[in-house]
Amino acid sequence: PSIELIVVNDCSPHDLDSVMAQYTDPRVRYYRNEQNIGGKHLTRQWEHCLGFVRGEYLVMAADDDLYAPTFAEECMKLAMQHPSVDLIRTRVEEIDEVGALVGLESFYTKGLISQLEYIYAYRSGEVFICMGNFAFKTSVLREKGFVDFPRALGSDIATTIEMAANGVACVDQPLFAFRHSTLHLAQLEPKMGAITLFYEWMERYPIPVPQNKYEVYYANKLTSLDWHEKCIYDYYNQVIRYVPMLKLSHFLSLARLASSKEKTKMILRWCKDRVLPVKH
């Protein structure tokens, strides 16, 4: 019962006014932007939406992802168990455009983890991060703000890392489904720049002081070399693998943190992925 649903129409081409007119529940509030904000600067639209929030915790929901009916309930159980924590997350499913399951997060942890463990889990590829699968403590998010990258690419990862300073409370059930959309070439070029900016930011981010032998292990796996390897991995798997041949040279030139040898390896991997048949 103590939930609010805030819908912010950012100059959508769809008739959201008619859709929202169907709802008379006082927990649902609807706002219309006079000008499009997110199309020019997405983190500013997030900040704008944050201004409407009354709740102690908030979820920044996208318009095409799915939440289990128990998402809010399970997150708030953890909020009451760990009141000092500013960030709560659930395990993640990945679905395609028609809702079919295409991936399942391997991170099974239940309960509280430290910021250092969270950063390590991201670096090792165990956690899936997007803005929608977290519950944020509203007051702290207002104080810290969103880490601002162009088109907000990487802003979700960096913002959750900063919000994890007091740890992360985790639900081990997959209560959030992230929807993958068809990739377009126009999306890939800014993504390449965003990967570079994020890993430059990550290089500067102060890794927390380890508090036990496990955190010493995590910290030892978060060196500059480790982040560089992750950056090269993301260059290829998030962008290069999807680029057509005629654009390959241009996109490789955007991989500013990759060496000539690493770019050559990406070319060989690109050829292998397209030429060799997939074995079943």
CSV table of N, CA and C in Angstrom, one decimal, residues 101-232:
chain,number,residue,atom,x,y,z
A,101,LEU,N,13.5,-15.6,-22.5
A,101,LEU,CA,14.7,-15.6,-21.7
A,101,LEU,C,15.9,-15.8,-22.5
A,102,VAL,N,16.9,-14.9,-22.4
A,102,VAL,CA,18.1,-15.1,-23.2
A,102,VAL,C,19.4,-15.1,-22.2
A,103,GLY,N,19.2,-14.8,-21.0
A,103,GLY,CA,20.3,-14.8,-20.0
A,103,GLY,C,19.8,-14.7,-18.6
A,104,LEU,N,20.6,-15.2,-17.7
A,104,LEU,CA,20.3,-15.2,-16.3
A,104,LEU,C,21.6,-14.9,-15.5
A,105,GLU,N,21.5,-13.9,-14.7
A,105,GLU,CA,22.7,-13.5,-13.9
A,105,GLU,C,23.2,-14.6,-13.0
A,106,SER,N,24.5,-14.7,-12.9
A,106,SER,CA,25.1,-15.8,-12.1
A,106,SER,C,25.4,-15.4,-10.7
A,107,PHE,N,25.0,-14.2,-10.3
A,107,PHE,CA,25.3,-13.7,-9.0
A,107,PHE,C,24.1,-14.1,-8.0
A,108,TYR,N,24.4,-15.1,-7.1
A,108,TYR,CA,23.4,-15.7,-6.3
A,108,TYR,C,23.4,-15.1,-4.9
A,109,THR,N,24.2,-14.2,-4.5
A,109,THR,CA,24.4,-13.8,-3.1
A,109,THR,C,23.1,-13.2,-2.6
A,110,LYS,N,22.8,-13.6,-1.3
A,110,LYS,CA,21.7,-13.2,-0.6
A,110,LYS,C,22.1,-12.4,0.6
A,111,GLY,N,21.5,-11.2,0.9
A,111,GLY,CA,21.9,-10.4,2.0
A,111,GLY,C,22.9,-9.3,1.7
A,112,LEU,N,23.7,-9.0,2.6
A,112,LEU,CA,24.6,-7.8,2.6
A,112,LEU,C,26.0,-8.1,2.0
A,113,ILE,N,26.4,-7.3,1.0
A,113,ILE,CA,27.8,-7.4,0.6
A,113,ILE,C,28.4,-6.0,0.7
A,114,SER,N,29.8,-6.0,0.7
A,114,SER,CA,30.5,-4.7,0.9
A,114,SER,C,30.6,-4.0,-0.5
A,115,GLN,N,31.0,-2.8,-0.5
A,115,GLN,CA,31.2,-2.1,-1.7
A,115,GLN,C,32.3,-2.7,-2.5
A,116,LEU,N,33.4,-3.2,-1.8
A,116,LEU,CA,34.5,-3.8,-2.5
A,116,LEU,C,34.1,-5.1,-3.2
A,117,GLU,N,33.3,-5.9,-2.5
A,117,GLU,CA,32.8,-7.1,-3.2
A,117,GLU,C,31.9,-6.8,-4.4
A,118,TYR,N,31.1,-5.8,-4.3
A,118,TYR,CA,30.2,-5.4,-5.4
A,118,TYR,C,31.1,-4.9,-6.6
A,119,ILE,N,32.1,-4.1,-6.3
A,119,ILE,CA,33.0,-3.7,-7.4
A,119,ILE,C,33.7,-4.9,-8.1
A,120,TYR,N,34.1,-5.8,-7.2
A,120,TYR,CA,34.8,-7.0,-7.7
A,120,TYR,C,33.8,-7.9,-8.6
A,121,ALA,N,32.6,-8.0,-8.1
A,121,ALA,CA,31.6,-8.8,-8.8
A,121,ALA,C,31.3,-8.2,-10.2
A,122,TYR,N,31.3,-6.8,-10.3
A,122,TYR,CA,31.1,-6.2,-11.6
A,122,TYR,C,32.3,-6.5,-12.5
A,123,ARG,N,33.5,-6.3,-11.9
A,123,ARG,CA,34.7,-6.5,-12.7
A,123,ARG,C,34.8,-7.9,-13.2
A,124,SER,N,34.4,-8.9,-12.4
A,124,SER,CA,34.5,-10.3,-12.8
A,124,SER,C,33.3,-10.7,-13.7
A,125,GLY,N,32.4,-9.8,-14.0
A,125,GLY,CA,31.3,-10.1,-14.9
A,125,GLY,C,30.2,-10.9,-14.2
A,126,GLU,N,30.1,-10.9,-12.9
A,126,GLU,CA,29.1,-11.7,-12.2
A,126,GLU,C,27.7,-11.0,-12.1
A,127,VAL,N,27.8,-9.6,-11.9
A,127,VAL,CA,26.6,-8.9,-11.8
A,127,VAL,C,26.2,-8.1,-13.1
A,128,PHE,N,24.9,-8.1,-13.3
A,128,PHE,CA,24.4,-7.3,-14.4
A,128,PHE,C,23.9,-6.0,-13.9
A,129,ILE,N,24.3,-4.9,-14.5
A,129,ILE,CA,23.9,-3.6,-13.9
A,129,ILE,C,23.2,-2.8,-15.0
A,130,CYS,N,22.0,-2.3,-14.6
A,130,CYS,CA,21.3,-1.2,-15.3
A,130,CYS,C,20.6,-0.4,-14.3
A,131,MET,N,20.2,0.8,-14.6
A,131,MET,CA,19.6,1.6,-13.6
A,131,MET,C,18.3,1.1,-13.0
A,132,GLY,N,17.6,0.3,-13.7
A,132,GLY,CA,16.3,-0.2,-13.3
A,132,GLY,C,16.2,-1.3,-12.2
A,133,ASN,N,17.3,-2.0,-12.1
A,133,ASN,CA,17.2,-3.2,-11.2
A,133,ASN,C,17.7,-2.9,-9.7
A,134,PHE,N,17.6,-1.6,-9.3
A,134,PHE,CA,18.1,-1.2,-8.0
A,134,PHE,C,17.0,-0.4,-7.3
A,135,ALA,N,17.0,-0.5,-6.0
A,135,ALA,CA,16.2,0.4,-5.2
A,135,ALA,C,17.2,1.3,-4.5
A,136,PHE,N,17.1,2.6,-4.7
A,136,PHE,CA,18.0,3.6,-4.1
A,136,PHE,C,17.4,4.3,-2.9
A,137,LYS,N,18.2,4.6,-1.9
A,137,LYS,CA,17.7,5.4,-0.8
A,137,LYS,C,17.7,6.9,-1.4
A,138,THR,N,16.5,7.4,-1.4
A,138,THR,CA,16.2,8.7,-2.1
A,138,THR,C,17.1,9.8,-1.6
A,139,SER,N,17.2,10.0,-0.3
A,139,SER,CA,18.0,11.1,0.3
A,139,SER,C,19.5,11.1,-0.1
A,140,VAL,N,20.0,9.9,-0.2
A,140,VAL,CA,21.4,9.7,-0.5
A,140,VAL,C,21.7,9.9,-2.0
A,141,LEU,N,20.7,9.4,-2.8
A,141,LEU,CA,20.9,9.7,-4.3
A,141,LEU,C,20.7,11.2,-4.6
A,142,ARG,N,19.9,11.9,-3.9
A,142,ARG,CA,19.8,13.3,-4.1
A,142,ARG,C,21.1,14.0,-3.7
A,143,GLU,N,21.7,13.5,-2.6
A,143,GLU,CA,22.9,14.2,-2.2
A,143,GLU,C,24.1,13.9,-3.1
A,144,LYS,N,24.2,12.6,-3.6
A,144,LYS,CA,25.3,12.3,-4.4
A,144,LYS,C,25.1,12.6,-5.9
A,145,GLY,N,23.9,12.5,-6.3
A,145,GLY,CA,23.6,12.8,-7.7
A,145,GLY,C,24.0,11.6,-8.6
A,146,PHE,N,23.8,11.8,-9.9
A,146,PHE,CA,24.1,10.7,-10.9
A,146,PHE,C,25.5,11.1,-11.5
A,147,VAL,N,26.3,10.0,-11.7
A,147,VAL,CA,27.5,10.2,-12.4
A,147,VAL,C,27.1,10.5,-13.9
A,148,ASP,N,27.6,11.5,-14.5
A,148,ASP,CA,27.1,12.0,-15.8
A,148,ASP,C,28.1,11.6,-16.9
A,149,PHE,N,27.7,10.7,-17.7
A,149,PHE,CA,28.4,10.4,-18.9
A,149,PHE,C,27.5,10.7,-20.1
A,150,PRO,N,28.1,10.9,-21.3
A,150,PRO,CA,27.2,11.2,-22.5
A,150,PRO,C,26.2,10.1,-22.7
A,151,ARG,N,25.0,10.5,-22.9
A,151,ARG,CA,23.8,9.6,-23.1
A,151,ARG,C,23.6,8.7,-21.9
A,152,ALA,N,24.2,9.0,-20.8
A,152,ALA,CA,24.1,8.2,-19.6
A,152,ALA,C,24.7,6.8,-19.8
A,153,LEU,N,25.5,6.6,-20.8
A,153,LEU,CA,26.1,5.3,-21.0
A,153,LEU,C,27.2,5.0,-20.0
A,154,GLY,N,27.0,4.1,-19.1
A,154,GLY,CA,28.0,3.8,-18.0
A,154,GLY,C,27.6,4.6,-16.8
A,155,SER,N,26.6,5.5,-16.8
A,155,SER,CA,26.2,6.3,-15.7
A,155,SER,C,25.6,5.4,-14.6
A,156,ASP,N,24.8,4.4,-15.1
A,156,ASP,CA,24.2,3.5,-14.1
A,156,ASP,C,25.2,2.7,-13.3
A,157,ILE,N,26.3,2.2,-14.0
A,157,ILE,CA,27.3,1.4,-13.3
A,157,ILE,C,28.0,2.3,-12.3
A,158,ALA,N,28.5,3.5,-12.7
A,158,ALA,CA,29.3,4.4,-11.9
A,158,ALA,C,28.4,4.9,-10.7
A,159,THR,N,27.2,5.2,-11.0
A,159,THR,CA,26.3,5.7,-9.9
A,159,THR,C,26.1,4.6,-8.8
A,160,THR,N,25.8,3.4,-9.2
A,160,THR,CA,25.6,2.3,-8.2
A,160,THR,C,26.9,2.0,-7.5
A,161,ILE,N,28.0,2.2,-8.1
A,161,ILE,CA,29.3,2.0,-7.4
A,161,ILE,C,29.4,3.0,-6.3
A,162,GLU,N,29.1,4.3,-6.6
A,162,GLU,CA,29.2,5.3,-5.6
A,162,GLU,C,28.1,5.1,-4.5
A,163,MET,N,26.9,4.7,-4.9
A,163,MET,CA,25.8,4.4,-3.9
A,163,MET,C,26.1,3.2,-3.0
A,164,ALA,N,27.1,2.4,-3.4
A,164,ALA,CA,27.4,1.2,-2.6
A,164,ALA,C,28.3,1.4,-1.5
A,165,ALA,N,28.6,2.7,-1.2
A,165,ALA,CA,29.6,3.0,-0.1
A,165,ALA,C,29.3,2.3,1.2
A,166,ASN,N,28.0,2.2,1.5
A,166,ASN,CA,27.6,1.5,2.8
A,166,ASN,C,27.2,0.1,2.5
A,167,GLY,N,27.6,-0.5,1.4
A,167,GLY,CA,27.2,-1.9,1.1
A,167,GLY,C,26.1,-2.0,0.2
A,168,VAL,N,25.8,-3.2,-0.2
A,168,VAL,CA,24.6,-3.5,-1.1
A,168,VAL,C,23.9,-4.6,-0.5
A,169,ALA,N,22.5,-4.5,-0.4
A,169,ALA,CA,21.7,-5.5,0.1
A,169,ALA,C,21.1,-6.3,-1.2
A,170,CYS,N,21.3,-7.6,-1.2
A,170,CYS,CA,21.0,-8.3,-2.4
A,170,CYS,C,19.8,-9.4,-2.2
A,171,VAL,N,18.9,-9.4,-3.1
A,171,VAL,CA,17.9,-10.4,-3.2
A,171,VAL,C,18.4,-11.5,-4.2
A,172,ASP,N,18.4,-12.7,-3.8
A,172,ASP,CA,19.0,-13.8,-4.6
A,172,ASP,C,18.0,-14.3,-5.7
A,173,GLN,N,16.7,-13.8,-5.7
A,173,GLN,CA,15.7,-14.2,-6.7
A,173,GLN,C,15.8,-13.3,-7.9
A,174,PRO,N,15.6,-13.8,-9.1
A,174,PRO,CA,15.5,-13.0,-10.3
A,174,PRO,C,14.2,-12.3,-10.4
A,175,LEU,N,14.1,-11.1,-9.8
A,175,LEU,CA,12.8,-10.4,-9.8
A,175,LEU,C,12.8,-9.2,-10.8
A,176,PHE,N,13.8,-9.1,-11.6
A,176,PHE,CA,13.9,-8.0,-12.6
A,176,PHE,C,14.3,-8.6,-13.9
A,177,ALA,N,13.7,-8.2,-15.0
A,177,ALA,CA,14.0,-8.7,-16.3
A,177,ALA,C,14.4,-7.5,-17.2
A,178,PHE,N,15.7,-7.5,-17.7
A,178,PHE,CA,16.2,-6.4,-18.5
A,178,PHE,C,15.9,-6.9,-20.0
A,179,ARG,N,15.3,-6.0,-20.7
A,179,ARG,CA,15.0,-6.3,-22.1
A,179,ARG,C,16.0,-5.7,-23.1
A,180,HIS,N,16.6,-6.7,-23.9
A,180,HIS,CA,17.6,-6.3,-24.9
A,180,HIS,C,16.8,-5.8,-26.1
A,181,SER,N,17.2,-4.7,-26.7
A,181,SER,CA,16.6,-4.2,-27.9
A,181,SER,C,17.6,-4.4,-29.1
A,182,THR,N,17.1,-4.4,-30.3
A,182,THR,CA,18.0,-4.5,-31.5
A,182,THR,C,19.0,-3.4,-31.5
A,183,LEU,N,20.3,-3.8,-31.7
A,183,LEU,CA,21.3,-2.8,-31.7
A,183,LEU,C,21.4,-2.1,-33.1
A,184,HIS,N,21.5,-0.8,-33.1
A,184,HIS,CA,21.6,0.0,-34.3
A,184,HIS,C,23.0,0.7,-34.3
A,185,LEU,N,23.6,0.8,-35.5
A,185,LEU,CA,24.9,1.4,-35.6
A,185,LEU,C,25.1,2.7,-35.0
A,186,ALA,N,24.0,3.5,-35.0
A,186,ALA,CA,24.0,4.9,-34.5
A,186,ALA,C,24.3,4.8,-32.9
A,187,GLN,N,23.8,3.7,-32.3
A,187,GLN,CA,24.0,3.6,-30.9
A,187,GLN,C,25.5,3.2,-30.5
A,188,LEU,N,26.2,2.5,-31.5
A,188,LEU,CA,27.4,1.9,-31.1
A,188,LEU,C,28.6,3.0,-31.0
A,189,GLU,N,28.5,4.0,-31.8
A,189,GLU,CA,29.6,5.0,-31.8
A,189,GLU,C,29.7,5.7,-30.4
A,190,PRO,N,28.6,6.2,-29.9
A,190,PRO,CA,28.6,6.9,-28.6
A,190,PRO,C,29.0,5.8,-27.5
A,191,LYS,N,28.6,4.6,-27.7
A,191,LYS,CA,28.9,3.6,-26.7
A,191,LYS,C,30.4,3.3,-26.6
A,192,MET,N,31.1,3.4,-27.7
A,192,MET,CA,32.5,3.2,-27.7
A,192,MET,C,33.2,4.3,-26.9
A,193,GLY,N,32.7,5.6,-27.1
A,193,GLY,CA,33.3,6.7,-26.3
A,193,GLY,C,33.0,6.5,-24.8
A,194,ALA,N,31.8,6.1,-24.5
A,194,ALA,CA,31.3,5.9,-23.1
A,194,ALA,C,32.2,4.9,-22.4
A,195,ILE,N,32.5,3.8,-23.1
A,195,ILE,CA,33.3,2.7,-22.5
A,195,ILE,C,34.7,3.3,-22.1
A,196,THR,N,35.3,4.1,-22.9
A,196,THR,CA,36.5,4.8,-22.6
A,196,THR,C,36.4,5.7,-21.4
A,197,LEU,N,35.4,6.5,-21.4
A,197,LEU,CA,35.2,7.5,-20.3
A,197,LEU,C,34.9,6.7,-19.0
A,198,PHE,N,34.2,5.6,-19.0
A,198,PHE,CA,33.9,4.9,-17.8
A,198,PHE,C,35.1,4.3,-17.2
A,199,TYR,N,36.0,3.7,-18.0
A,199,TYR,CA,37.2,3.0,-17.5
A,199,TYR,C,38.2,4.1,-17.1
A,200,GLU,N,38.2,5.2,-17.7
A,200,GLU,CA,39.1,6.3,-17.2
A,200,GLU,C,38.6,6.7,-15.8
A,201,TRP,N,37.3,6.8,-15.6
A,201,TRP,CA,36.7,7.2,-14.3
A,201,TRP,C,37.0,6.1,-13.3
A,202,MET,N,36.9,4.8,-13.7
A,202,MET,CA,37.1,3.7,-12.8
A,202,MET,C,38.6,3.7,-12.3
A,203,GLU,N,39.5,4.0,-13.2
A,203,GLU,CA,40.9,4.1,-12.9
A,203,GLU,C,41.2,5.1,-11.7
A,204,ARG,N,40.4,6.2,-11.7
A,204,ARG,CA,40.6,7.2,-10.7
A,204,ARG,C,39.8,7.0,-9.4
A,205,TYR,N,38.8,6.0,-9.5
A,205,TYR,CA,38.0,5.8,-8.3
A,205,TYR,C,38.7,5.1,-7.2
A,206,PRO,N,38.7,5.7,-6.0
A,206,PRO,CA,39.4,5.1,-4.9
A,206,PRO,C,38.8,3.8,-4.4
A,207,ILE,N,39.6,2.7,-4.6
A,207,ILE,CA,39.1,1.4,-4.1
A,207,ILE,C,39.1,1.4,-2.6
A,208,PRO,N,38.0,0.9,-2.0
A,208,PRO,CA,37.9,0.9,-0.5
A,208,PRO,C,39.0,0.0,0.1
A,209,VAL,N,39.4,0.4,1.4
A,209,VAL,CA,40.4,-0.4,2.1
A,209,VAL,C,39.8,-1.7,2.5
A,210,PRO,N,40.5,-2.8,2.2
A,210,PRO,CA,40.0,-4.1,2.6
A,210,PRO,C,39.8,-4.3,4.1
A,211,GLN,N,38.7,-5.0,4.5
A,211,GLN,CA,38.5,-5.2,5.9
A,211,GLN,C,38.7,-6.7,6.3
A,212,ASN,N,38.9,-7.6,5.4
A,212,ASN,CA,39.2,-9.0,5.8
A,212,ASN,C,39.9,-9.6,4.7
A,213,LYS,N,40.3,-10.9,4.8
A,213,LYS,CA,41.1,-11.6,3.8
A,213,LYS,C,40.4,-11.7,2.5
A,214,TYR,N,39.1,-11.8,2.5
A,214,TYR,CA,38.4,-11.9,1.2
A,214,TYR,C,38.4,-10.6,0.5
A,215,GLU,N,38.3,-9.5,1.2
A,215,GLU,CA,38.4,-8.2,0.5
A,215,GLU,C,39.8,-7.9,0.1
A,216,VAL,N,40.8,-8.4,0.7
A,216,VAL,CA,42.2,-8.3,0.2
A,216,VAL,C,42.3,-9.0,-1.1
A,217,TYR,N,41.6,-10.1,-1.2
A,217,TYR,CA,41.6,-10.9,-2.5
A,217,TYR,C,40.9,-10.0,-3.6
A,218,TYR,N,39.7,-9.5,-3.2
A,218,TYR,CA,39.0,-8.6,-4.2
A,218,TYR,C,39.9,-7.5,-4.7
A,219,ALA,N,40.5,-6.8,-3.7
A,219,ALA,CA,41.3,-5.6,-4.0
A,219,ALA,C,42.5,-6.0,-5.0
A,220,ASN,N,43.1,-7.1,-4.7
A,220,ASN,CA,44.2,-7.6,-5.6
A,220,ASN,C,43.8,-7.9,-7.0
A,221,LYS,N,42.5,-8.1,-7.2
A,221,LYS,CA,41.9,-8.3,-8.5
A,221,LYS,C,41.4,-7.1,-9.2
A,222,LEU,N,41.6,-5.9,-8.6
A,222,LEU,CA,41.1,-4.7,-9.1
A,222,LEU,C,42.2,-3.7,-9.5
A,223,THR,N,43.3,-4.3,-10.1
A,223,THR,CA,44.4,-3.4,-10.5
A,223,THR,C,44.2,-2.7,-11.8
A,224,SER,N,45.1,-1.8,-12.2
A,224,SER,CA,44.9,-1.2,-13.5
A,224,SER,C,44.9,-2.1,-14.6
A,225,LEU,N,45.7,-3.2,-14.5
A,225,LEU,CA,45.7,-4.2,-15.6
A,225,LEU,C,44.4,-4.9,-15.7
A,226,ASP,N,43.8,-5.2,-14.5
A,226,ASP,CA,42.5,-5.9,-14.5
A,226,ASP,C,41.4,-5.0,-15.2
A,227,TRP,N,41.4,-3.7,-14.9
A,227,TRP,CA,40.4,-2.8,-15.5
A,227,TRP,C,40.7,-2.7,-17.0
A,228,HIS,N,41.9,-2.7,-17.3
A,228,HIS,CA,42.3,-2.5,-18.8
A,228,HIS,C,41.7,-3.7,-19.5
A,229,GLU,N,41.9,-4.9,-19.0
A,229,GLU,CA,41.4,-6.2,-19.6
A,229,GLU,C,39.9,-6.1,-19.8
A,230,LYS,N,39.2,-5.6,-18.7
A,230,LYS,CA,37.8,-5.5,-18.8
A,230,LYS,C,37.4,-4.5,-19.9
A,231,CYS,N,38.1,-3.4,-20.0
A,231,CYS,CA,37.8,-2.4,-21.0
A,231,CYS,C,37.9,-3.0,-22.4
A,232,ILE,N,39.0,-3.7,-22.7
A,232,ILE,CA,39.2,-4.3,-24.0
A,232,ILE,C,38.1,-5.3,-24.3
